[in-house]
PDB file of C-alpha atoms in Angstrom:
ATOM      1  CA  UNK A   3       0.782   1.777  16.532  1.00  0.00           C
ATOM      2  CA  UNK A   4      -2.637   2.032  14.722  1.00  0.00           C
ATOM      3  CA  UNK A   5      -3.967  -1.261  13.799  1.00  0.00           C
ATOM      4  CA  UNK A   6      -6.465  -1.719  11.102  1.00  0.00           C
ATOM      5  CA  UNK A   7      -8.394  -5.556  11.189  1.00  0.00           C
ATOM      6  CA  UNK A   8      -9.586  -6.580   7.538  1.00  0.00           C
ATOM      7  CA  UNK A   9     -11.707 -10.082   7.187  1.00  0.00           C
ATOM      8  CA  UNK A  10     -11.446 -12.640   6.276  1.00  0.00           C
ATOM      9  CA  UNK A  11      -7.916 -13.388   5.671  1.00  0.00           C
ATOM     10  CA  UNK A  12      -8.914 -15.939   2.193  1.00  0.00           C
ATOM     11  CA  UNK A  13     -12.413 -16.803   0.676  1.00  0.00           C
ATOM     12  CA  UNK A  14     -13.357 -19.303  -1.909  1.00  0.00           C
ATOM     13  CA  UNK A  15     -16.504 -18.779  -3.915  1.00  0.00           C
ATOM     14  CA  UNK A  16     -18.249 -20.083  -6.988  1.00  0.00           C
ATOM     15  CA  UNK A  17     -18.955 -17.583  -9.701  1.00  0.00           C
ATOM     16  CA  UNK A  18     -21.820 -15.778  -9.377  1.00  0.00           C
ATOM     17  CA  UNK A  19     -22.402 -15.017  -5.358  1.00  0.00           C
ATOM     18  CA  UNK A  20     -21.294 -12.009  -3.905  1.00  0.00           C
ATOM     19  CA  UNK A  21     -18.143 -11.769  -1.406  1.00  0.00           C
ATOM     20  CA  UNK A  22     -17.925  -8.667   1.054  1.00  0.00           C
ATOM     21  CA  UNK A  23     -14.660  -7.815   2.862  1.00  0.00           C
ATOM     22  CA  UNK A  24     -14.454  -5.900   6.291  1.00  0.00           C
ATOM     23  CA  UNK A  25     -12.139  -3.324   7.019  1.00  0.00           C
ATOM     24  CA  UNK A  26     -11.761  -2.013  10.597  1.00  0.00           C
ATOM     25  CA  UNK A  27      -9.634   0.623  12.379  1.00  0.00           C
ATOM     26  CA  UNK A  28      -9.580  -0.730  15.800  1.00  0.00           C
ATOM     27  CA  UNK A  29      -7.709   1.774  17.655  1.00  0.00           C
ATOM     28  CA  UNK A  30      -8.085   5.133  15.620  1.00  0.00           C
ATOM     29  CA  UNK A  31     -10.608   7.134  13.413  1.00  0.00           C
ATOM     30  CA  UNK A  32     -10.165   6.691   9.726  1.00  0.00           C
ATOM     31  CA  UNK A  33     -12.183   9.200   7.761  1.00  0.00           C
ATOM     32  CA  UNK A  34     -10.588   7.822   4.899  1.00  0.00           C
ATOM     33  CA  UNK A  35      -9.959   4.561   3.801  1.00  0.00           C
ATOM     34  CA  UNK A  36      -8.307   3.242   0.831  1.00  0.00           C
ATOM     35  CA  UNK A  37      -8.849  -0.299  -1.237  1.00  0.00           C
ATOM     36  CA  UNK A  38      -6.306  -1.588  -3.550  1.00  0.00           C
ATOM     37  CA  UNK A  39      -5.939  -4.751  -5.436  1.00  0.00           C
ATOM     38  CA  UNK A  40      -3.108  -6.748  -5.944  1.00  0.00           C
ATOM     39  CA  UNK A  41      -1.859  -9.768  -8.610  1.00  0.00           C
ATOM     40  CA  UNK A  42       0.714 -12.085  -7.567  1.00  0.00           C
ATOM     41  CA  UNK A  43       4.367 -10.729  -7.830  1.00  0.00           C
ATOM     42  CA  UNK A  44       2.782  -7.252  -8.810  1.00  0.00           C
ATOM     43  CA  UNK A  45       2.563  -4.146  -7.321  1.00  0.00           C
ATOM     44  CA  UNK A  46      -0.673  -2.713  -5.152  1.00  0.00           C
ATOM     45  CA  UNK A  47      -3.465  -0.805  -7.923  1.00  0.00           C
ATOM     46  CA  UNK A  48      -5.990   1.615  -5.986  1.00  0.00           C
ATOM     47  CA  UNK A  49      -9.054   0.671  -6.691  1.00  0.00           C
ATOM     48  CA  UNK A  50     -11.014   3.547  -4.879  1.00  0.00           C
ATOM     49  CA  UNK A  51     -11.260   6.152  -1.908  1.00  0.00           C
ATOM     50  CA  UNK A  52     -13.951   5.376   0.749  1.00  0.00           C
ATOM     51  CA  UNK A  53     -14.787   7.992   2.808  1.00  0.00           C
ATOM     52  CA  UNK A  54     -17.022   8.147   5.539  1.00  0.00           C
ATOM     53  CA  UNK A  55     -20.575   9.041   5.280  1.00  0.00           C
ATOM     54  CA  UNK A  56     -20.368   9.643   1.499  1.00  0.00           C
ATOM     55  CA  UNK A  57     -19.797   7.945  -1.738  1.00  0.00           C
ATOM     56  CA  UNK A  58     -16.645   6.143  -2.616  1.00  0.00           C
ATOM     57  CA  UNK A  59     -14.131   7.909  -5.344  1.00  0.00           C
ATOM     58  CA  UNK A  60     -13.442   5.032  -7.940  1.00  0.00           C
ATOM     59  CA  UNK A  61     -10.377   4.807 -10.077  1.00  0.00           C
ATOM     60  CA  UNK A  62     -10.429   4.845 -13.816  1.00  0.00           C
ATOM     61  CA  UNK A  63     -11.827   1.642 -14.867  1.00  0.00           C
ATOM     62  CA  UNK A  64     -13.096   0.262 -11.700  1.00  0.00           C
ATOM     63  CA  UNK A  65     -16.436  -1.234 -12.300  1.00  0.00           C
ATOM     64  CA  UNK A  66     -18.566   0.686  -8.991  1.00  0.00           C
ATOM     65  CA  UNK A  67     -21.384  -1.575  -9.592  1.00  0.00           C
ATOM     66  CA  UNK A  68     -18.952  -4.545  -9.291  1.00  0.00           C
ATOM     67  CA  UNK A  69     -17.108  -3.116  -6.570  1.00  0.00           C
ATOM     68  CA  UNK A  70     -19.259  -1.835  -4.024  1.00  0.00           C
ATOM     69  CA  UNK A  71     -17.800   0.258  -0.531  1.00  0.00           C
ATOM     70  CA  UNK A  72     -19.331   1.377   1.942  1.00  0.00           C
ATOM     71  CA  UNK A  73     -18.365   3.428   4.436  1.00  0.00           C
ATOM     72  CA  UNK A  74     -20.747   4.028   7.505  1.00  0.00           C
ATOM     73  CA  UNK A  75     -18.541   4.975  10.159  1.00  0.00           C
ATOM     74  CA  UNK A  76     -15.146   6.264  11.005  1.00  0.00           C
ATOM     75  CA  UNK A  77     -14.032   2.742  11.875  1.00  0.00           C
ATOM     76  CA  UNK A  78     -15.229  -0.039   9.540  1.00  0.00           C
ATOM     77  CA  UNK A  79     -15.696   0.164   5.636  1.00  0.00           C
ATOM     78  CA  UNK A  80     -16.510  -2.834   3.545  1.00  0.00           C
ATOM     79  CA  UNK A  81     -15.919  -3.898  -0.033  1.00  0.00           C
ATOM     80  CA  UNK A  82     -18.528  -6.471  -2.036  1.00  0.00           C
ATOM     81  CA  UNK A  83     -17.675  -7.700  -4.725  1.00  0.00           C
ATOM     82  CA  UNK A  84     -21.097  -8.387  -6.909  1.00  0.00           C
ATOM     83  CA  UNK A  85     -21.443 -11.673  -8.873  1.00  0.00           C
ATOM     84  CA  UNK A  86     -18.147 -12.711  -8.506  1.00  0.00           C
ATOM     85  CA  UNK A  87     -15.914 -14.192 -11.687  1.00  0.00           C
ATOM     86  CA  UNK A  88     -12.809 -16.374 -11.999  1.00  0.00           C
ATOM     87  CA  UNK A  89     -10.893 -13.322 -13.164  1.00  0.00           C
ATOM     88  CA  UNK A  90     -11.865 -11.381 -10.152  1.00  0.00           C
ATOM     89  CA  UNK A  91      -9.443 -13.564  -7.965  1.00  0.00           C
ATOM     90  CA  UNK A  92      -7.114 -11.484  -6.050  1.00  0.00           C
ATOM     91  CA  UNK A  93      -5.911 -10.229  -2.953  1.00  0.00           C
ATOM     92  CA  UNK A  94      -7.466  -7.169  -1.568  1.00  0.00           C
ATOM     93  CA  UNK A  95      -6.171  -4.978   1.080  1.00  0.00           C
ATOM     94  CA  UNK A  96      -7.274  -2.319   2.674  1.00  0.00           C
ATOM     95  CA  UNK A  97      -5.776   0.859   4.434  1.00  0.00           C
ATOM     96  CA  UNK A  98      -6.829   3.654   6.414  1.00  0.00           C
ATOM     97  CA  UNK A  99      -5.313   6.776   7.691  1.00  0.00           C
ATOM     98  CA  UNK A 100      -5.281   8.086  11.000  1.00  0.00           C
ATOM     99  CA  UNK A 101      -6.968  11.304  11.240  1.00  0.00           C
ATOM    100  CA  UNK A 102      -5.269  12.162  14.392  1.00  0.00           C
ATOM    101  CA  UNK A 103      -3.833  16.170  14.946  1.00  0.00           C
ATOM    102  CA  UNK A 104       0.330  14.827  13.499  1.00  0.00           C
ATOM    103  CA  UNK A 105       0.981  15.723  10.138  1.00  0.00           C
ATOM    104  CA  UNK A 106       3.434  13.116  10.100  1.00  0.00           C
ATOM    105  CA  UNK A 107       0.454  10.501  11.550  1.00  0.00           C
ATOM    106  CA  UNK A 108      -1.963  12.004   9.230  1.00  0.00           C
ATOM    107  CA  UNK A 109       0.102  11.246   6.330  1.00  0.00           C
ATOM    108  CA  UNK A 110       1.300   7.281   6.335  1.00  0.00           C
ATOM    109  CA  UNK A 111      -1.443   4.396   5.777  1.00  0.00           C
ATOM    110  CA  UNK A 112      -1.884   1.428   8.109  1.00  0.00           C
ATOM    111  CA  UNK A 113      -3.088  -1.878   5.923  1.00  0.00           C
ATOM    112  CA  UNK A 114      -5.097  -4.513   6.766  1.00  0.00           C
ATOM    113  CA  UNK A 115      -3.292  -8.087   5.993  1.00  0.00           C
ATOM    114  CA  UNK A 116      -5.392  -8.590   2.697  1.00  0.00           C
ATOM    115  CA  UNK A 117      -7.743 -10.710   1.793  1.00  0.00           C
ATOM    116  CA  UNK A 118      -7.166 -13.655  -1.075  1.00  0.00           C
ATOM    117  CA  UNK A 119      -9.949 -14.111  -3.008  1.00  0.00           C
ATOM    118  CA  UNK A 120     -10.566 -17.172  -4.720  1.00  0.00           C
ATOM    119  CA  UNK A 121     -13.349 -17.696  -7.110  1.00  0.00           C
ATOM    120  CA  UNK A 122     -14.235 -21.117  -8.634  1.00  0.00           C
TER     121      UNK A 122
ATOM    122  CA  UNK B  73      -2.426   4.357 -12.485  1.00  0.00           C
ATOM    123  CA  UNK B  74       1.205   3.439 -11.010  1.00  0.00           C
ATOM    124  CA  UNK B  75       3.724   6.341 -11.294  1.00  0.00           C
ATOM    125  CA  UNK B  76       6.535   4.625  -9.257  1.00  0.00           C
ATOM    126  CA  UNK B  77       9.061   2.432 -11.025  1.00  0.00           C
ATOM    127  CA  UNK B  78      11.655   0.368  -9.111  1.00  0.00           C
ATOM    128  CA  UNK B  79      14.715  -1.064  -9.840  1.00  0.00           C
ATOM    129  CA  UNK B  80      15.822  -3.896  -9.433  1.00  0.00           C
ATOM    130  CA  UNK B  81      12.990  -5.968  -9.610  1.00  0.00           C
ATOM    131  CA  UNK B  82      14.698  -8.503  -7.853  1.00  0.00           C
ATOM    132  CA  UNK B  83      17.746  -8.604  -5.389  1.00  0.00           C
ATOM    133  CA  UNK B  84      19.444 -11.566  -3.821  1.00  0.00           C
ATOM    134  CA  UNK B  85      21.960 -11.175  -1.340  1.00  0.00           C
ATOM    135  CA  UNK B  86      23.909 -12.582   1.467  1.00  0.00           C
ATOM    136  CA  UNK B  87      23.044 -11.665   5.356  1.00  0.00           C
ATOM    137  CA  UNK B  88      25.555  -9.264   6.361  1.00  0.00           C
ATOM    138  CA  UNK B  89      25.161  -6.821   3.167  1.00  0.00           C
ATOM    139  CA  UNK B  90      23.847  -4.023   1.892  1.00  0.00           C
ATOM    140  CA  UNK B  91      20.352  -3.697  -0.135  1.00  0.00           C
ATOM    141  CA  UNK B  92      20.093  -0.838  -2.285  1.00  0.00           C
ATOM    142  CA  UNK B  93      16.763  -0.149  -4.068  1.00  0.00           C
ATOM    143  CA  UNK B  94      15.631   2.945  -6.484  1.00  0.00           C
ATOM    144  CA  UNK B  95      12.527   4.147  -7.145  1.00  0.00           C
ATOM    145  CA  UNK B  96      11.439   6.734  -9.472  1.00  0.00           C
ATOM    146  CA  UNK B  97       7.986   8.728  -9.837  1.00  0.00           C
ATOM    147  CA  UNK B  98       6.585  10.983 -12.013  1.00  0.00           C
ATOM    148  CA  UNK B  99       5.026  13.964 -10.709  1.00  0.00           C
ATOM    149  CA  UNK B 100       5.771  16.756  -8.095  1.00  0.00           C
ATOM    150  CA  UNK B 101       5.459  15.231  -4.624  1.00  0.00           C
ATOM    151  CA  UNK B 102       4.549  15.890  -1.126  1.00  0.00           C
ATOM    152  CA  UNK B 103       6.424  13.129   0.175  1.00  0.00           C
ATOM    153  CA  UNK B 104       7.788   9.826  -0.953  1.00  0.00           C
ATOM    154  CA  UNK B 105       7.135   6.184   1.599  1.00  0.00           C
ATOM    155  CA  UNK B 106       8.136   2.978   1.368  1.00  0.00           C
ATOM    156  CA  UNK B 107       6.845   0.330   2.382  1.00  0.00           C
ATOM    157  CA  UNK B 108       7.391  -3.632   3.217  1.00  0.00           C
ATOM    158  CA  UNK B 109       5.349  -6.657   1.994  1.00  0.00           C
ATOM    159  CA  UNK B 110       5.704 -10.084   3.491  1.00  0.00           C
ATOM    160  CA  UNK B 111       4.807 -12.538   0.796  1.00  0.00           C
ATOM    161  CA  UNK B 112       1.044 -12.711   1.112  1.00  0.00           C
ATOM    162  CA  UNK B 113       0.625 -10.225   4.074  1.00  0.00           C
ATOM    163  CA  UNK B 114      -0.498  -6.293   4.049  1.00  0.00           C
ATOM    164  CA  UNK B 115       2.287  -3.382   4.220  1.00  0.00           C
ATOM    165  CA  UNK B 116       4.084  -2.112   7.001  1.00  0.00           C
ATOM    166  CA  UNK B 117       4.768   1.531   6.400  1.00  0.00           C
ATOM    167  CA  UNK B 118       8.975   2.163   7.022  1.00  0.00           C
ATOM    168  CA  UNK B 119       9.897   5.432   6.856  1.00  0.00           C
ATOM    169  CA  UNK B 120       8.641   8.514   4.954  1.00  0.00           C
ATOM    170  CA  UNK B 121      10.568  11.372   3.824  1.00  0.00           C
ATOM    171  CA  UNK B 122       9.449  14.836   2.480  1.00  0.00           C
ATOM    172  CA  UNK B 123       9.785  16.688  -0.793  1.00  0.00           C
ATOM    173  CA  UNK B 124      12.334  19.211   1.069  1.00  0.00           C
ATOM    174  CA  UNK B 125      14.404  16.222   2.534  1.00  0.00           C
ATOM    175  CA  UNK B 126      17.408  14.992   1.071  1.00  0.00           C
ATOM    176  CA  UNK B 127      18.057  11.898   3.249  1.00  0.00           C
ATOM    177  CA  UNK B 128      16.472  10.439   6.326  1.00  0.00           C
ATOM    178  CA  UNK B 129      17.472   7.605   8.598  1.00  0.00           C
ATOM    179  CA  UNK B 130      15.745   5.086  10.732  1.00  0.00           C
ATOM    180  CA  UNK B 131      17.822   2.188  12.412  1.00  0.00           C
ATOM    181  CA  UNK B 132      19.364   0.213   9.544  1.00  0.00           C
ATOM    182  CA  UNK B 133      17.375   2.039   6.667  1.00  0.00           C
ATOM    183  CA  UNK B 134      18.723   4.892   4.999  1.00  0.00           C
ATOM    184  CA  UNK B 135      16.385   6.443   2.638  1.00  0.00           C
ATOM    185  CA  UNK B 136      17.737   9.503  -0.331  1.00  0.00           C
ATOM    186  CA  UNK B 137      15.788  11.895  -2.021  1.00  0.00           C
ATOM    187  CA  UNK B 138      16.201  13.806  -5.638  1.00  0.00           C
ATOM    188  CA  UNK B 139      13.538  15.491  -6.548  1.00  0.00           C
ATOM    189  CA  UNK B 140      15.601  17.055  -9.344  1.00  0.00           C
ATOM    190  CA  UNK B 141      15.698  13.234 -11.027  1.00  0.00           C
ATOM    191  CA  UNK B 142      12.382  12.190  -9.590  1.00  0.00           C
ATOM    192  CA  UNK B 143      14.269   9.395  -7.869  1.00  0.00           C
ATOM    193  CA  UNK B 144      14.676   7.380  -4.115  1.00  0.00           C
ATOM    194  CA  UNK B 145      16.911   5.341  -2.826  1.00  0.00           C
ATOM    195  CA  UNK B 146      16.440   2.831  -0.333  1.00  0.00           C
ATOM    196  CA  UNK B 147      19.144   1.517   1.779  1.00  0.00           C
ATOM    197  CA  UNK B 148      19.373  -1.521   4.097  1.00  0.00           C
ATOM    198  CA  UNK B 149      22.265  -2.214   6.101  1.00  0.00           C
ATOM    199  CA  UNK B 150      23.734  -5.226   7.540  1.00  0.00           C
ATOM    200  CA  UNK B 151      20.946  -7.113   5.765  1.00  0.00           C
ATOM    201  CA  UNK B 152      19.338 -10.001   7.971  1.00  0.00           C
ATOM    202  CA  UNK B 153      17.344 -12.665   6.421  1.00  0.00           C
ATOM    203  CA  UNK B 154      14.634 -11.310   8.085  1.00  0.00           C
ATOM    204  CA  UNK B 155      14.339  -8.080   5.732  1.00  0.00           C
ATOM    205  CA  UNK B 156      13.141 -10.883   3.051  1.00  0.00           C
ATOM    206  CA  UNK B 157      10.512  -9.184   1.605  1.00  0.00           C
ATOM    207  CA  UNK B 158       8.789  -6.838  -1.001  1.00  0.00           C
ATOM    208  CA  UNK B 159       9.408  -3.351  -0.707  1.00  0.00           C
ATOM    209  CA  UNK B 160       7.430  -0.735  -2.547  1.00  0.00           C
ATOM    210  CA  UNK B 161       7.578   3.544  -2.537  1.00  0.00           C
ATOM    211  CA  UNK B 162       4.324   5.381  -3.148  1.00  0.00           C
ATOM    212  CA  UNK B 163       3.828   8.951  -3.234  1.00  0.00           C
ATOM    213  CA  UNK B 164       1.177  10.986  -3.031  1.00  0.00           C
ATOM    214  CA  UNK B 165       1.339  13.899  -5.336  1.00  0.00           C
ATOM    215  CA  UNK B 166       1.795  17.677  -4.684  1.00  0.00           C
ATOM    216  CA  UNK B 167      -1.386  19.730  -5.099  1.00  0.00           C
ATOM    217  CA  UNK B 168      -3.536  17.198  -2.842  1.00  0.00           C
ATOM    218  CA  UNK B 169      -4.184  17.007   0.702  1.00  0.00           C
ATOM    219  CA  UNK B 170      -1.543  14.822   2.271  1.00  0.00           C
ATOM    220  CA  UNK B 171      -4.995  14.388   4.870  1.00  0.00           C
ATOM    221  CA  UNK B 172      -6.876  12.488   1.706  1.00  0.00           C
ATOM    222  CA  UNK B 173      -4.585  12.198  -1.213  1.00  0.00           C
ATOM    223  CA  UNK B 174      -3.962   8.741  -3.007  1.00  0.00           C
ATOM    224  CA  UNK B 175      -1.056   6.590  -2.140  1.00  0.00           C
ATOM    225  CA  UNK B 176       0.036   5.457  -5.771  1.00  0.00           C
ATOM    226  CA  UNK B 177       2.372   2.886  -5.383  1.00  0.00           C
ATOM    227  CA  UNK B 178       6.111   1.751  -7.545  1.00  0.00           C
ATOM    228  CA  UNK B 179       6.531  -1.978  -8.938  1.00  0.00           C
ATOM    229  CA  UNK B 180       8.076  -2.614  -6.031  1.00  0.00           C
ATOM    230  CA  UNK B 181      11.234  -4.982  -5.288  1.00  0.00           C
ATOM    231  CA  UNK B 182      11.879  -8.696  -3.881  1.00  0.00           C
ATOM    232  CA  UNK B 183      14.775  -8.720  -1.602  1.00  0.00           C
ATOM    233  CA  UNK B 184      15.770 -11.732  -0.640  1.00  0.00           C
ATOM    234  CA  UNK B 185      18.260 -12.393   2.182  1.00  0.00           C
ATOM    235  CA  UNK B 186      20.219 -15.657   1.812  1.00  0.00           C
ATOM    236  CA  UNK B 187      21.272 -16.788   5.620  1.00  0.00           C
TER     237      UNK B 187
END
């Protein structure tokens, strides 16, 4: 099955540095690539739409200046999270889809294993 | 937002039985997944079924569709303490490209399996 590689698994930080995650399909093409964030014992909230080689869709109320993606190629995108607060501590994950000629392929995600962040 | 709400939010049971979860959504939908969290882990996609299924099967799951009541079941048979776990739907709605569209996922719900 497709495998998507996000790093690091857990960061600690003080407030005010930046933290940038890494999101990599290693065995597929992902055109599009998804970030959500995630509180403990809730469900996942999409945060935005990467897409390759243009600028990230953001949801309502996601700060794009806080949350920056990019998306340079059809394998890797990367979230930074700018000047980093306490109350931006959570786990991000990551997911891409397969771009690959089955509907059926086309149409699930494969996640990355998330990403705790922790910020003093 | 999240359009999927699941219930219960919380199911203990004994190896051996059944799990039954529900989910319901919103808005029209191309298809309806769900999906399995281990407790601080990313999701493994389980099965998907379409807007013009009714039911689908795959091993030990057993997955139902209404889209009359905007509503999913999700079955587990011959539960094993291994299925401990959170397990979320998500949908992405009708009118986008399944190719791009947003996964929007439920509330999702912690089964636990008691060996």
């Amino acid at each position: 099955g497709a495998v998507v590689s996000q790093h690091p698994s857990w960061v600690i930080c003080k407030s005010g540095t930046s933290v940038k995650i890494e999101c990599r399909s290693l065995d597929f093409q992902a055109t599009t690539m998804f970030w959500y964030r995630q509180f403990p014992k809730q469900s996942l909230m999409l945060m935005a739409t990467s897409n390759e080689g243009s600028k990230a869709t953001y949801e309502q109320g996601v700060e794009k200046d806080k949350f920056l993606i990019n998306h340079a190629s059809l394998t890797l995108s990367t979230l930074t999270v700018t000047s980093a607060h306490p109350e931006d501590s959570s786990f991000y994950i990551c997911s891409a889809r397969n771009r690959g000629p089955l509907v059926a392929t086309n149409e699930k995600l494969f996640f990355g294993s998330g990403t705790q962040l922790s910020v003093l | 937002s999240q359009q999927g709400e699941e219930d219960p939010q919380a199911l203990s049971i004994q190896e051996g039985e059944n799990a039954t979860m529900n989910c319901s959504y919103k808005t029209s939908i191309n298809n309806l997944q769900w999906y399995r969290q281990n407790s601080g882990r990313g999701l493994v996609h389980l099965i998907l079924i379409r807007s013009n299924e009714r039911e689908k099967h795959s091993g030990r799951l057993r997955v139902t569709l209404d889209t009359s009541k905007k509503s999913s079941s999700l079955l587990i048979t011959a539960s094993r303490a291994a299925d401990t776990a959170s397990y979320f739907c998500a949908t992405v709605s009708r009118g986008g490209s399944s190719n791009t569209g947003k996964l929007i996922f439920g509330q999702g719900t912690t089964l636990q399996v008691k060996p």
